[in-house]
Short mmCIF file of C-alpha atoms in Angstrom, two decimals:
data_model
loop_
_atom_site.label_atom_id
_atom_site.label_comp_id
_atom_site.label_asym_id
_atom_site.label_seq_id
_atom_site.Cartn_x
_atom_site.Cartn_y
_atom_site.Cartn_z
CA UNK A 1 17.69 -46.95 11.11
CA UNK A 2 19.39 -44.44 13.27
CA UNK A 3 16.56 -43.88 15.97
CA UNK A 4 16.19 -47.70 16.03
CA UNK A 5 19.56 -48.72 17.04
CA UNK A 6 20.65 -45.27 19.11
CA UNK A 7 18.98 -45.40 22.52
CA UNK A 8 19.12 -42.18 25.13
CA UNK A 9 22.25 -44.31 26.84
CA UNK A 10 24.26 -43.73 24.07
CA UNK A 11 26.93 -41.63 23.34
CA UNK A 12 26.24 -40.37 19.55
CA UNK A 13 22.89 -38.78 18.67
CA UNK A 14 24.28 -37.11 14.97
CA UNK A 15 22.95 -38.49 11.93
CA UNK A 16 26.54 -38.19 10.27
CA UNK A 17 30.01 -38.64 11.56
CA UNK A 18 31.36 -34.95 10.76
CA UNK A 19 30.05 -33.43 14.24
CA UNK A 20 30.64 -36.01 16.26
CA UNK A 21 34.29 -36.16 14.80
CA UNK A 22 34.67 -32.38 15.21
CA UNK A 23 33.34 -32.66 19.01
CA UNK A 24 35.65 -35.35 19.69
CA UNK A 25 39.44 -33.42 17.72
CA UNK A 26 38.63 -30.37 19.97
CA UNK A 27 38.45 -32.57 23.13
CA UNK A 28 41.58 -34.17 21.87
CA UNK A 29 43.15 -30.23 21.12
CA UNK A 30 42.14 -29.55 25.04
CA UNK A 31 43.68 -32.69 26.59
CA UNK A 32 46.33 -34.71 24.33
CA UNK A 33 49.47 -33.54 25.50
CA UNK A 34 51.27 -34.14 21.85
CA UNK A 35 50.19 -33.94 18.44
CA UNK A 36 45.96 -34.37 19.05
CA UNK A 37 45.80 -34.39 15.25
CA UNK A 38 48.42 -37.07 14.83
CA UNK A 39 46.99 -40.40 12.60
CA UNK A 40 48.00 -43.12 11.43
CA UNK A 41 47.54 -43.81 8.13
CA UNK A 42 46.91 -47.31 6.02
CA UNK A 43 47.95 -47.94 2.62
CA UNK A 44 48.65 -51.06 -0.21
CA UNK A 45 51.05 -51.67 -2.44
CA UNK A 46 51.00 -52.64 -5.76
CA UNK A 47 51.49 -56.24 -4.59
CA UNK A 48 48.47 -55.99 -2.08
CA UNK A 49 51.18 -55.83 0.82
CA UNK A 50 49.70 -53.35 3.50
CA UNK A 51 51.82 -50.24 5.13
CA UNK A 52 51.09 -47.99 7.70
CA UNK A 53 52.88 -44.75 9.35
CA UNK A 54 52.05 -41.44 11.14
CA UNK A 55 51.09 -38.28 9.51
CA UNK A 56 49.25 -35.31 10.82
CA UNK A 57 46.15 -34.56 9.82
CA UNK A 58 46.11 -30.14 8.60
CA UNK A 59 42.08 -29.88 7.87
CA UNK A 60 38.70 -31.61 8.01
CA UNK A 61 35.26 -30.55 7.07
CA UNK A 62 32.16 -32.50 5.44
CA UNK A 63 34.53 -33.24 2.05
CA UNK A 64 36.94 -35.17 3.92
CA UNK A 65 40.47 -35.60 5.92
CA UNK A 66 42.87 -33.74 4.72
CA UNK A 67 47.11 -34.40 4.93
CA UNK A 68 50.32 -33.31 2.65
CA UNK A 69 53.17 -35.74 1.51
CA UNK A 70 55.69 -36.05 -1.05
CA UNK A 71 53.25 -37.58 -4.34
CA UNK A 72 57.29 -39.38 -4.72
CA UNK A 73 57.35 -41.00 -1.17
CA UNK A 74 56.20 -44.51 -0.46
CA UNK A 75 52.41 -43.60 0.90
CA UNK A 76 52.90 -40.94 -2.21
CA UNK A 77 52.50 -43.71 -5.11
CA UNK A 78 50.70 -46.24 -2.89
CA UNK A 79 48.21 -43.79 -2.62
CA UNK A 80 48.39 -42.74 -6.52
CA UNK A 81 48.18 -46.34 -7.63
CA UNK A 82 45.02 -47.19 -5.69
CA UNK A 83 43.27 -43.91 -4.29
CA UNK A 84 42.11 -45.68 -1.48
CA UNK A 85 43.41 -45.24 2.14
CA UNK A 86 42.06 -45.76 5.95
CA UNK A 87 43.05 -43.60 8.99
CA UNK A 88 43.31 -44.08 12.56
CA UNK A 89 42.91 -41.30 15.53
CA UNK A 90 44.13 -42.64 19.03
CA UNK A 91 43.75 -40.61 22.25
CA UNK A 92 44.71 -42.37 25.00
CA UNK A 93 44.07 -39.63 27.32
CA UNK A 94 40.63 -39.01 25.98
CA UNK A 95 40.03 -43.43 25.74
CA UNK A 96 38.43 -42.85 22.63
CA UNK A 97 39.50 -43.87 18.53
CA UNK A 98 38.37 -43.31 14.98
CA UNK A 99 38.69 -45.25 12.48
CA UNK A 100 37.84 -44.12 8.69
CA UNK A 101 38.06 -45.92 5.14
CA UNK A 102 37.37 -44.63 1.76
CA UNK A 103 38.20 -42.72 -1.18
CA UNK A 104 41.17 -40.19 -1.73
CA UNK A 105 41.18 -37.33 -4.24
CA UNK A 106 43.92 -34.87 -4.51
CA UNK A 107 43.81 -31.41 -3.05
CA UNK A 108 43.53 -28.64 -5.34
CA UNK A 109 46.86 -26.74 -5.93
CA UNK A 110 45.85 -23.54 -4.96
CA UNK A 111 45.27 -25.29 -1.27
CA UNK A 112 48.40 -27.02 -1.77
CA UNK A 113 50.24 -23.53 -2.14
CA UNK A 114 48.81 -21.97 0.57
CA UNK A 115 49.20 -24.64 3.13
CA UNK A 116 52.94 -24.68 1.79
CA UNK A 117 53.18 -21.00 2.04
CA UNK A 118 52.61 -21.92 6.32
CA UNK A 119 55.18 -23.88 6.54
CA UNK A 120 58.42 -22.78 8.09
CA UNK A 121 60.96 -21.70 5.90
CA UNK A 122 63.03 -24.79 7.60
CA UNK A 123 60.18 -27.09 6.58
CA UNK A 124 60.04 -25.70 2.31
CA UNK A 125 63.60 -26.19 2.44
CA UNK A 126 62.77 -29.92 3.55
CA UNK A 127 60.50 -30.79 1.21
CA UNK A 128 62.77 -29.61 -1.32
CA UNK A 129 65.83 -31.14 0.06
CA UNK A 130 64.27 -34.77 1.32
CA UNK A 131 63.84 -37.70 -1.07
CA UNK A 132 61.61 -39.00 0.49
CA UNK A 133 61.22 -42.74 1.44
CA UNK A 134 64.25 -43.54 -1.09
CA UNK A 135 67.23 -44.92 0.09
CA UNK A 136 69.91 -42.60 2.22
CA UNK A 137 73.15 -43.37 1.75
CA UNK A 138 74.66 -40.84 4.92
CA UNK A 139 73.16 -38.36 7.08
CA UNK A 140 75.86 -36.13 5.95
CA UNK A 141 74.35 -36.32 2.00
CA UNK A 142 70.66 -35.16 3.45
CA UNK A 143 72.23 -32.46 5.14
CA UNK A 144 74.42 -31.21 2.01
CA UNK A 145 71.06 -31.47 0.39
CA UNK A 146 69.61 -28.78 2.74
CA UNK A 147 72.40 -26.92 2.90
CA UNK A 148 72.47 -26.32 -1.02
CA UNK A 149 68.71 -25.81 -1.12
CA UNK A 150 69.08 -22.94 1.93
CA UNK A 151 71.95 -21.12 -0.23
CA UNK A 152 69.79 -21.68 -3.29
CA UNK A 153 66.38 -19.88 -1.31
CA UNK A 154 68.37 -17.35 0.38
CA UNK A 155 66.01 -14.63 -0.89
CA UNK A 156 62.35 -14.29 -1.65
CA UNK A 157 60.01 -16.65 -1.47
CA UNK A 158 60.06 -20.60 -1.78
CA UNK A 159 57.87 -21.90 -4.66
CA UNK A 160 56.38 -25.49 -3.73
CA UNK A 161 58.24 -28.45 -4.99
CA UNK A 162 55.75 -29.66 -7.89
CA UNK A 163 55.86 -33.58 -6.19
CA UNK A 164 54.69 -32.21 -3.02
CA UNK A 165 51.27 -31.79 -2.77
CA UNK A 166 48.05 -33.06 -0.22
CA UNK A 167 45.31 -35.59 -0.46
CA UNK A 168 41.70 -35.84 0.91
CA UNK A 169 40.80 -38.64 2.08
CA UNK A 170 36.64 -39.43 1.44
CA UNK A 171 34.90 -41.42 4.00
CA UNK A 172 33.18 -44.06 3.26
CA UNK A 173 32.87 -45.42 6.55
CA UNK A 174 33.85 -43.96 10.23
CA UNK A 175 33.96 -45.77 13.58
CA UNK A 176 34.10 -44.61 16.29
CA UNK A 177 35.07 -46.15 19.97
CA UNK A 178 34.89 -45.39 23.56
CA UNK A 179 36.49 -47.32 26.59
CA UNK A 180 33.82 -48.48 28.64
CA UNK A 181 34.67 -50.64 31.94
CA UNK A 182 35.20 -54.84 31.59
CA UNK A 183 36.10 -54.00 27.81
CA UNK A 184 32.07 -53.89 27.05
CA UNK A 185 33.32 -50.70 24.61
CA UNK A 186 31.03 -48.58 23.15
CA UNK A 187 31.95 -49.22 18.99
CA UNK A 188 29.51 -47.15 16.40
CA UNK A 189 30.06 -47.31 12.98
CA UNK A 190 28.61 -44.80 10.03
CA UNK A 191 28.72 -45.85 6.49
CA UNK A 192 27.25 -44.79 2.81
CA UNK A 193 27.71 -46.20 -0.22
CA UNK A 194 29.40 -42.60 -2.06
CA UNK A 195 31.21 -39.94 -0.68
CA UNK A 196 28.55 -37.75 -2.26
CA UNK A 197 25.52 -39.61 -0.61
CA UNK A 198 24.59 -37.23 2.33
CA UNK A 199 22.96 -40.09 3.66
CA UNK A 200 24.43 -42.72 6.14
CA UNK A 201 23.64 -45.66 7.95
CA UNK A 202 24.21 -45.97 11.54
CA UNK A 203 25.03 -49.17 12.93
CA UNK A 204 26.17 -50.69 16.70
CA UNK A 205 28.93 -53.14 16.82
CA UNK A 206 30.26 -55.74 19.54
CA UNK A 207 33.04 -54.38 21.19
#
């Protein structure tokens, strides 16, 4: 299917989105001016009500997308409750977006520990000190929070807050899209039926 709907004009000539992707984030690390790995990210509710916000995305390879959260926050349990999610990458500079949908499994916790073991000290304090998503009722009562939680990790290392953890995100489906002139965009679309399936359909869409 692939050699039938790429021609020589075109812009992608993998067989699967992971290259392509990869080609595309270090362009973004050369030329985005902030945050090149920033995403948005799309989740439900329990009540089938959508929500979306930023995160950044800390790792990517042939198993998936990979971000940390609170598992307590908002996109925490909407995540939990459904394991499904969808991502978007916008460069602006670069005129170019990806899109991907599919299946989320968590990260394993020795991954979780070392990725939290990068962190600033600043940042473990954070995740320790932030509830995140609940309700706030002064800025002064977040900052106690850190300030207690600084005394408290004074000395010695800062074990990882058991709720805070990371999530890979599966692809089932990646799109991706280039700015071409009079809005005739460039718009091609992988898919496969299992994250385990090495194989995926290619397919061209109207812009």
């Amino acid at each position: 299917m692939a050699d039938s709907v790429l021609t020589s004009h075109d812009f992608v000539k993998e067989k699967e989105p992971f290259q392509l992707f990869d080609r595309w984030f270090k362009d973004a690390e050369t030329q985005e001016i902030n945050d090149p790995n920033a995403m948005s990210l799309a989740t439900v509710d329990e009540t089938g009500m959508p929500n979306v916000r930023m995160v950044l995305l800390k790792g990517f390879s042939q198993n998936g997308f990979i971000f940390y959260t609170n598992y307590e926050s908002r996109k925490g349990k909407e995540i939990l409750h459904s394991m499904k999610a969808a991502l978007c990458f916008h460069w602006k500079s670069l005129r170019r977006q990806i899109r991907v949908r599919g299946l989320v499994e968590k990260v394993r916790d020795e991954d979780a520990d070392a990725y939290y073991a990068s962190r600033s000290r600043g940042s473990q304090i954070a995740a320790w000190a932030s509830r995140q998503s609940r309700l706030l009722d002064s800025r002064f009562a977040l900052e106690k929070a850190v300030a207690e939680y600084t005394v408290r990790s004074a000395i010695g290392t800062i074990s990882r807050p058991p709720y805070w953890s990371g999530f890979c995100i599966r692809p089932l489906s990646v799109e991706f899209w280039r700015e071409r002139p009079f809005r005739l965009h460039d718009r091609v679309v992988f898919t496969r039926s299992d994250f385990d399936s090495q194989n995926w359909e290619i397919g061209k869409l109207y812009p």
